[in-house]
Amino acid sequence: MGRELEEVYEGDPERVDVTIGLLAELKPPGFTLSDTAFRVFVLMASRRLKSDPFFTDLYTPEVYSPEGLDWIDRTGMTEVLLRHHPELAPALSGVPHAFAPWRALA
C-alpha cells in the first residue's frame, strides 16, 4: 500500500489525508486499530468524557436517581452486549470483561 500512497500523494507524506494514513498503518497483532489510531481514540475519548456534563457535574442522584447510579455501578459492557445480543453468551462465557479476547466458537 505504501507504493500506492506515494504515487497518489506524489511522495509527500504531509499531503496524505489523516484517515487514509490511519487506515494504511499496520496494526499490532491482535489489535483492530493501529497504534496511532488507538492513541487518537484514547485522547479523544477521555476529552469527551471530561467535557460531558452527564459524566461530570450532572452525574448525581438528582439527575440519574439513586437506582440509576446503582445500576450503572453494577452493569458492565458485557451485560450491555448480552442485553442486546444474547446470542453472544457462549463467546463471552468466562471472559473477564467485554474488552478481553472472547472465546472462539466452532
Short mmCIF file of N, CA, C and O in Angstrom, two decimals:
data_model
loop_
_atom_site.label_atom_id
_atom_site.label_comp_id
_atom_site.label_asym_id
_atom_site.label_seq_id
_atom_site.Cartn_x
_atom_site.Cartn_y
_atom_site.Cartn_z
N MET A 1 0.83 -1.19 0.00
CA MET A 1 0.00 0.00 0.00
C MET A 1 0.87 1.25 0.00
O MET A 1 0.46 2.28 -0.51
N GLY A 2 2.05 1.18 0.58
CA GLY A 2 2.94 2.34 0.64
C GLY A 2 3.25 2.91 -0.73
O GLY A 2 3.30 4.14 -0.90
N ARG A 3 3.46 2.03 -1.70
CA ARG A 3 3.77 2.50 -3.05
C ARG A 3 2.60 3.28 -3.65
O ARG A 3 2.81 4.32 -4.28
N GLU A 4 1.38 2.76 -3.42
CA GLU A 4 0.20 3.45 -3.96
C GLU A 4 0.03 4.83 -3.32
O GLU A 4 -0.26 5.80 -4.00
N LEU A 5 0.25 4.91 -2.01
CA LEU A 5 0.15 6.21 -1.33
C LEU A 5 1.21 7.16 -1.85
O LEU A 5 0.95 8.35 -2.06
N GLU A 6 2.41 6.65 -2.04
CA GLU A 6 3.48 7.51 -2.55
C GLU A 6 3.15 8.03 -3.93
O GLU A 6 3.37 9.21 -4.24
N GLU A 7 2.54 7.18 -4.75
CA GLU A 7 2.14 7.59 -6.10
C GLU A 7 1.04 8.65 -6.06
O GLU A 7 1.15 9.70 -6.69
N VAL A 8 -0.02 8.36 -5.31
CA VAL A 8 -1.18 9.26 -5.26
C VAL A 8 -0.80 10.61 -4.67
O VAL A 8 -1.24 11.66 -5.16
N TYR A 9 0.01 10.61 -3.63
CA TYR A 9 0.36 11.86 -2.94
C TYR A 9 1.73 12.39 -3.36
O TYR A 9 2.30 13.24 -2.69
N GLU A 10 2.21 11.90 -4.49
CA GLU A 10 3.44 12.39 -5.13
C GLU A 10 4.62 12.43 -4.17
O GLU A 10 5.42 13.37 -4.17
N GLY A 11 4.72 11.41 -3.32
CA GLY A 11 5.87 11.28 -2.44
C GLY A 11 5.91 12.22 -1.26
O GLY A 11 6.89 12.25 -0.52
N ASP A 12 4.85 13.00 -1.06
CA ASP A 12 4.82 13.96 0.03
C ASP A 12 3.93 13.45 1.16
O ASP A 12 2.70 13.56 1.09
N PRO A 13 4.51 12.89 2.23
CA PRO A 13 3.68 12.33 3.31
C PRO A 13 2.81 13.37 3.99
O PRO A 13 1.78 13.03 4.58
N GLU A 14 3.17 14.65 3.91
CA GLU A 14 2.36 15.71 4.53
C GLU A 14 1.02 15.88 3.82
O GLU A 14 0.09 16.45 4.38
N ARG A 15 0.91 15.39 2.59
CA ARG A 15 -0.34 15.52 1.83
C ARG A 15 -1.30 14.37 2.08
O ARG A 15 -2.45 14.42 1.67
N VAL A 16 -0.84 13.31 2.74
CA VAL A 16 -1.69 12.15 2.98
C VAL A 16 -2.80 12.53 3.95
O VAL A 16 -2.55 13.05 5.03
N ASP A 17 -4.03 12.27 3.54
CA ASP A 17 -5.18 12.51 4.40
C ASP A 17 -5.04 11.67 5.66
O ASP A 17 -4.62 10.52 5.61
N VAL A 18 -5.42 12.23 6.81
CA VAL A 18 -5.21 11.54 8.08
C VAL A 18 -5.95 10.20 8.13
O VAL A 18 -5.42 9.20 8.61
N THR A 19 -7.18 10.16 7.63
CA THR A 19 -7.93 8.91 7.66
C THR A 19 -7.28 7.85 6.79
O THR A 19 -7.15 6.70 7.19
N ILE A 20 -6.84 8.26 5.62
CA ILE A 20 -6.15 7.32 4.72
C ILE A 20 -4.87 6.83 5.39
O ILE A 20 -4.57 5.64 5.38
N GLY A 21 -4.14 7.73 6.00
CA GLY A 21 -2.91 7.35 6.68
C GLY A 21 -3.15 6.38 7.82
O GLY A 21 -2.42 5.40 7.99
N LEU A 22 -4.21 6.62 8.60
CA LEU A 22 -4.53 5.73 9.71
C LEU A 22 -4.92 4.34 9.21
O LEU A 22 -4.56 3.33 9.80
N LEU A 23 -5.67 4.31 8.11
CA LEU A 23 -6.09 3.02 7.56
C LEU A 23 -4.93 2.26 6.94
O LEU A 23 -4.93 1.03 6.90
N ALA A 24 -3.91 2.97 6.48
CA ALA A 24 -2.76 2.32 5.86
C ALA A 24 -1.75 1.82 6.89
O ALA A 24 -0.95 0.94 6.59
N GLU A 25 -1.80 2.37 8.09
CA GLU A 25 -0.83 1.99 9.11
C GLU A 25 -1.06 0.55 9.57
O GLU A 25 -2.19 0.12 9.76
N LEU A 26 0.02 -0.20 9.75
CA LEU A 26 -0.09 -1.58 10.20
C LEU A 26 -0.61 -1.64 11.63
O LEU A 26 -0.32 -0.78 12.44
N LYS A 27 -1.36 -2.70 11.90
CA LYS A 27 -1.92 -2.90 13.24
C LYS A 27 -1.06 -3.89 13.99
O LYS A 27 -0.62 -4.89 13.42
N PRO A 28 -0.84 -3.67 15.29
CA PRO A 28 -0.13 -4.69 16.09
C PRO A 28 -0.95 -5.98 16.12
O PRO A 28 -2.18 -5.94 16.01
N PRO A 29 -0.30 -7.12 16.28
CA PRO A 29 -1.04 -8.40 16.32
C PRO A 29 -2.12 -8.38 17.40
O PRO A 29 -1.88 -7.94 18.53
N GLY A 30 -3.33 -8.80 17.03
CA GLY A 30 -4.44 -8.86 17.97
C GLY A 30 -5.20 -7.56 18.13
O GLY A 30 -6.17 -7.50 18.88
N PHE A 31 -4.79 -6.50 17.45
CA PHE A 31 -5.46 -5.20 17.57
C PHE A 31 -6.29 -4.91 16.32
O PHE A 31 -5.95 -5.34 15.23
N THR A 32 -7.38 -4.16 16.50
CA THR A 32 -8.19 -3.75 15.36
C THR A 32 -7.84 -2.33 14.92
O THR A 32 -8.27 -1.89 13.87
N LEU A 33 -7.07 -1.63 15.74
CA LEU A 33 -6.64 -0.27 15.43
C LEU A 33 -5.12 -0.22 15.36
O LEU A 33 -4.44 -0.95 16.08
N SER A 34 -4.62 0.68 14.55
CA SER A 34 -3.18 0.90 14.52
C SER A 34 -2.78 1.66 15.78
O SER A 34 -3.63 2.16 16.53
N ASP A 35 -1.49 1.73 16.04
CA ASP A 35 -1.00 2.42 17.23
C ASP A 35 -1.45 3.89 17.24
O ASP A 35 -1.95 4.38 18.25
N THR A 36 -1.33 4.56 16.12
CA THR A 36 -1.72 5.98 16.05
C THR A 36 -3.22 6.13 16.26
O THR A 36 -3.66 6.98 17.03
N ALA A 37 -4.02 5.30 15.59
CA ALA A 37 -5.48 5.38 15.74
C ALA A 37 -5.89 5.11 17.19
O ALA A 37 -6.79 5.78 17.72
N PHE A 38 -5.22 4.17 17.85
CA PHE A 38 -5.53 3.87 19.24
C PHE A 38 -5.22 5.07 20.13
O PHE A 38 -6.01 5.43 20.99
N ARG A 39 -4.08 5.70 19.91
CA ARG A 39 -3.71 6.88 20.71
C ARG A 39 -4.71 8.02 20.51
O ARG A 39 -5.10 8.68 21.46
N VAL A 40 -5.11 8.25 19.27
CA VAL A 40 -6.10 9.30 18.98
C VAL A 40 -7.42 8.95 19.67
O VAL A 40 -8.05 9.81 20.30
N PHE A 41 -7.84 7.69 19.59
CA PHE A 41 -9.08 7.26 20.23
C PHE A 41 -9.03 7.51 21.73
O PHE A 41 -9.97 8.06 22.31
N VAL A 42 -7.95 7.11 22.38
CA VAL A 42 -7.84 7.27 23.83
C VAL A 42 -7.87 8.75 24.22
O VAL A 42 -8.56 9.14 25.16
N LEU A 43 -7.13 9.58 23.49
CA LEU A 43 -7.13 11.02 23.80
C LEU A 43 -8.52 11.62 23.63
O LEU A 43 -8.98 12.37 24.49
N MET A 44 -9.17 11.31 22.52
CA MET A 44 -10.48 11.90 22.26
C MET A 44 -11.53 11.36 23.22
O MET A 44 -12.40 12.11 23.68
N ALA A 45 -11.49 10.08 23.55
CA ALA A 45 -12.48 9.51 24.47
C ALA A 45 -12.38 10.16 25.83
O ALA A 45 -13.40 10.53 26.42
N SER A 46 -11.16 10.31 26.34
CA SER A 46 -11.03 10.92 27.66
C SER A 46 -11.45 12.39 27.64
O SER A 46 -12.09 12.86 28.59
N ARG A 47 -11.17 13.09 26.57
CA ARG A 47 -11.61 14.50 26.48
C ARG A 47 -13.12 14.61 26.41
O ARG A 47 -13.72 15.49 27.02
N ARG A 48 -13.74 13.70 25.67
CA ARG A 48 -15.21 13.73 25.58
C ARG A 48 -15.83 13.46 26.94
O ARG A 48 -16.81 14.11 27.33
N LEU A 49 -15.30 12.47 27.65
CA LEU A 49 -15.85 12.16 28.97
C LEU A 49 -15.67 13.32 29.94
O LEU A 49 -16.58 13.65 30.70
N LYS A 50 -14.50 13.95 29.92
CA LYS A 50 -14.23 15.06 30.85
C LYS A 50 -15.08 16.29 30.54
O LYS A 50 -15.33 17.10 31.42
N SER A 51 -15.54 16.42 29.29
CA SER A 51 -16.31 17.61 28.93
C SER A 51 -17.82 17.36 28.91
O SER A 51 -18.58 18.28 28.69
N ASP A 52 -18.24 16.12 29.11
CA ASP A 52 -19.67 15.80 29.09
C ASP A 52 -20.27 16.02 30.48
O ASP A 52 -19.91 15.35 31.43
N PRO A 53 -21.20 16.97 30.63
CA PRO A 53 -21.76 17.25 31.95
C PRO A 53 -22.48 16.05 32.57
O PRO A 53 -22.57 15.94 33.78
N PHE A 54 -22.97 15.12 31.75
CA PHE A 54 -23.65 13.95 32.30
C PHE A 54 -22.67 12.96 32.92
O PHE A 54 -23.07 12.03 33.61
N PHE A 55 -21.37 13.14 32.68
CA PHE A 55 -20.34 12.33 33.33
C PHE A 55 -19.59 13.13 34.39
O PHE A 55 -18.69 12.61 35.04
N THR A 56 -19.91 14.41 34.53
CA THR A 56 -19.17 15.26 35.48
C THR A 56 -20.16 15.93 36.43
O THR A 56 -20.64 15.31 37.36
N ASP A 57 -20.49 17.17 36.17
CA ASP A 57 -21.33 17.97 37.07
C ASP A 57 -22.73 17.38 37.29
O ASP A 57 -23.30 17.51 38.38
N LEU A 58 -23.31 16.78 36.27
CA LEU A 58 -24.68 16.26 36.37
C LEU A 58 -24.74 14.78 36.74
O LEU A 58 -25.81 14.18 36.73
N TYR A 59 -23.60 14.19 37.06
CA TYR A 59 -23.57 12.77 37.46
C TYR A 59 -23.95 12.68 38.93
O TYR A 59 -23.12 12.49 39.81
N THR A 60 -25.22 12.88 39.20
CA THR A 60 -25.73 12.97 40.57
C THR A 60 -27.00 12.13 40.71
O THR A 60 -27.68 11.84 39.71
N PRO A 61 -27.35 11.77 41.95
CA PRO A 61 -28.61 11.04 42.16
C PRO A 61 -29.84 11.86 41.75
O PRO A 61 -30.86 11.28 41.39
N GLU A 62 -29.72 13.18 41.79
CA GLU A 62 -30.86 14.02 41.38
C GLU A 62 -31.14 13.90 39.88
O GLU A 62 -32.28 13.99 39.45
N VAL A 63 -30.10 13.68 39.10
CA VAL A 63 -30.27 13.55 37.65
C VAL A 63 -30.54 12.10 37.27
O VAL A 63 -31.46 11.80 36.51
N TYR A 64 -29.75 11.17 37.79
CA TYR A 64 -29.86 9.76 37.40
C TYR A 64 -30.73 8.92 38.33
O TYR A 64 -31.09 7.81 37.98
N SER A 65 -31.02 9.39 39.51
CA SER A 65 -31.72 8.69 40.59
C SER A 65 -30.74 7.75 41.27
O SER A 65 -29.80 7.26 40.63
N PRO A 66 -30.95 7.51 42.55
CA PRO A 66 -30.07 6.57 43.25
C PRO A 66 -30.08 5.17 42.60
O PRO A 66 -29.05 4.52 42.48
N GLU A 67 -31.25 4.73 42.14
CA GLU A 67 -31.36 3.43 41.48
C GLU A 67 -30.58 3.41 40.17
O GLU A 67 -29.94 2.42 39.83
N GLY A 68 -30.65 4.52 39.45
CA GLY A 68 -29.91 4.61 38.19
C GLY A 68 -28.41 4.54 38.40
O GLY A 68 -27.70 3.84 37.67
N LEU A 69 -27.90 5.25 39.40
CA LEU A 69 -26.46 5.20 39.70
C LEU A 69 -26.06 3.81 40.16
O LEU A 69 -24.98 3.32 39.80
N ASP A 70 -26.91 3.15 40.93
CA ASP A 70 -26.63 1.78 41.36
C ASP A 70 -26.55 0.86 40.15
O ASP A 70 -25.67 0.01 40.05
N TRP A 71 -27.49 1.01 39.21
CA TRP A 71 -27.50 0.19 38.00
C TRP A 71 -26.20 0.41 37.22
O TRP A 71 -25.59 -0.55 36.74
N ILE A 72 -25.76 1.66 37.10
CA ILE A 72 -24.51 1.96 36.40
C ILE A 72 -23.34 1.26 37.08
O ILE A 72 -22.49 0.66 36.43
N ASP A 73 -23.30 1.30 38.41
CA ASP A 73 -22.21 0.66 39.16
C ASP A 73 -22.20 -0.86 38.99
O ASP A 73 -21.15 -1.48 39.01
N ARG A 74 -23.37 -1.46 38.82
CA ARG A 74 -23.47 -2.92 38.73
C ARG A 74 -23.33 -3.45 37.31
O ARG A 74 -23.18 -4.65 37.11
N THR A 75 -23.43 -2.59 36.32
CA THR A 75 -23.51 -3.03 34.93
C THR A 75 -22.23 -2.71 34.17
O THR A 75 -21.73 -1.60 34.22
N GLY A 76 -21.74 -3.70 33.46
CA GLY A 76 -20.55 -3.51 32.62
C GLY A 76 -20.89 -3.70 31.15
O GLY A 76 -22.06 -3.96 30.78
N MET A 77 -19.90 -3.59 30.31
CA MET A 77 -20.11 -3.71 28.88
C MET A 77 -20.61 -5.10 28.49
O MET A 77 -21.40 -5.24 27.57
N THR A 78 -20.16 -6.13 29.22
CA THR A 78 -20.64 -7.49 28.93
C THR A 78 -22.15 -7.55 29.08
O THR A 78 -22.85 -8.09 28.21
N GLU A 79 -22.67 -7.00 30.17
CA GLU A 79 -24.13 -7.01 30.39
C GLU A 79 -24.87 -6.21 29.30
O GLU A 79 -25.95 -6.61 28.87
N VAL A 80 -24.29 -5.11 28.89
CA VAL A 80 -24.92 -4.31 27.83
C VAL A 80 -24.96 -5.12 26.52
O VAL A 80 -26.00 -5.18 25.85
N LEU A 81 -23.85 -5.77 26.18
CA LEU A 81 -23.82 -6.58 24.96
C LEU A 81 -24.83 -7.72 25.03
O LEU A 81 -25.57 -7.97 24.06
N LEU A 82 -24.87 -8.41 26.17
CA LEU A 82 -25.78 -9.55 26.29
C LEU A 82 -27.25 -9.12 26.31
O LEU A 82 -28.11 -9.87 25.84
N ARG A 83 -27.53 -7.94 26.83
CA ARG A 83 -28.91 -7.44 26.82
C ARG A 83 -29.40 -7.27 25.38
O ARG A 83 -30.55 -7.57 25.05
N HIS A 84 -28.53 -6.79 24.51
CA HIS A 84 -28.93 -6.53 23.12
C HIS A 84 -28.66 -7.70 22.19
O HIS A 84 -29.31 -7.82 21.15
N HIS A 85 -27.68 -8.56 22.57
CA HIS A 85 -27.30 -9.69 21.72
C HIS A 85 -27.07 -10.92 22.59
O HIS A 85 -25.93 -11.34 22.82
N PRO A 86 -28.13 -11.53 23.10
CA PRO A 86 -27.97 -12.68 23.98
C PRO A 86 -27.25 -13.85 23.32
O PRO A 86 -26.67 -14.70 24.00
N GLU A 87 -27.24 -13.89 21.99
CA GLU A 87 -26.56 -14.97 21.28
C GLU A 87 -25.04 -14.94 21.47
O GLU A 87 -24.33 -15.89 21.14
N LEU A 88 -24.52 -13.84 22.04
CA LEU A 88 -23.07 -13.74 22.31
C LEU A 88 -22.67 -14.44 23.61
O LEU A 88 -21.49 -14.55 23.92
N ALA A 89 -23.64 -14.93 24.38
CA ALA A 89 -23.35 -15.54 25.68
C ALA A 89 -22.27 -16.62 25.63
O ALA A 89 -21.36 -16.61 26.46
N PRO A 90 -22.30 -17.56 24.67
CA PRO A 90 -21.24 -18.58 24.66
C PRO A 90 -19.84 -17.99 24.43
O PRO A 90 -18.87 -18.44 25.03
N ALA A 91 -19.74 -16.96 23.62
CA ALA A 91 -18.44 -16.34 23.34
C ALA A 91 -17.92 -15.54 24.53
O ALA A 91 -16.71 -15.43 24.74
N LEU A 92 -18.83 -15.01 25.33
CA LEU A 92 -18.43 -14.18 26.47
C LEU A 92 -18.34 -14.96 27.78
O LEU A 92 -17.87 -14.43 28.79
N SER A 93 -18.76 -16.22 27.76
CA SER A 93 -18.74 -17.03 28.98
C SER A 93 -17.31 -17.21 29.49
O SER A 93 -16.41 -17.65 28.76
N GLY A 94 -17.09 -16.83 30.75
CA GLY A 94 -15.77 -16.98 31.37
C GLY A 94 -14.77 -15.91 31.00
O GLY A 94 -13.63 -15.94 31.47
N VAL A 95 -15.17 -14.96 30.18
CA VAL A 95 -14.27 -13.87 29.77
C VAL A 95 -14.33 -12.80 30.87
O VAL A 95 -15.42 -12.42 31.30
N PRO A 96 -13.17 -12.29 31.34
CA PRO A 96 -13.20 -11.37 32.48
C PRO A 96 -13.93 -10.05 32.22
O PRO A 96 -14.52 -9.47 33.12
N HIS A 97 -13.90 -9.56 30.99
CA HIS A 97 -14.62 -8.35 30.62
C HIS A 97 -14.76 -8.31 29.11
O HIS A 97 -14.08 -9.04 28.38
N ALA A 98 -15.65 -7.47 28.61
CA ALA A 98 -16.00 -7.47 27.18
C ALA A 98 -14.85 -7.04 26.28
O ALA A 98 -14.89 -7.30 25.08
N PHE A 99 -13.83 -6.41 26.84
CA PHE A 99 -12.73 -5.93 26.00
C PHE A 99 -11.56 -6.91 25.97
O PHE A 99 -10.56 -6.67 25.31
N ALA A 100 -11.69 -8.01 26.71
CA ALA A 100 -10.70 -9.08 26.65
C ALA A 100 -11.04 -9.97 25.44
O ALA A 100 -12.18 -9.94 24.96
N PRO A 101 -10.10 -10.75 24.95
CA PRO A 101 -10.44 -11.65 23.83
C PRO A 101 -11.57 -12.60 24.21
O PRO A 101 -11.59 -13.16 25.30
N TRP A 102 -12.53 -12.74 23.31
CA TRP A 102 -13.67 -13.62 23.54
C TRP A 102 -13.29 -15.05 23.20
O TRP A 102 -12.33 -15.30 22.48
N ARG A 103 -14.07 -16.00 23.71
CA ARG A 103 -13.85 -17.41 23.41
C ARG A 103 -14.18 -17.68 21.95
O ARG A 103 -15.17 -17.18 21.42
N ALA A 104 -13.34 -18.48 21.31
CA ALA A 104 -13.60 -18.87 19.92
C ALA A 104 -14.67 -19.94 19.92
O ALA A 104 -14.66 -20.86 20.73
N LEU A 105 -15.62 -19.84 19.02
CA LEU A 105 -16.68 -20.82 18.88
C LEU A 105 -16.52 -21.54 17.56
O LEU A 105 -16.19 -20.93 16.54
N ALA A 106 -16.78 -22.81 17.57
CA ALA A 106 -16.63 -23.60 16.34
C ALA A 106 -17.80 -23.41 15.41
O ALA A 106 -18.84 -23.01 15.72
#
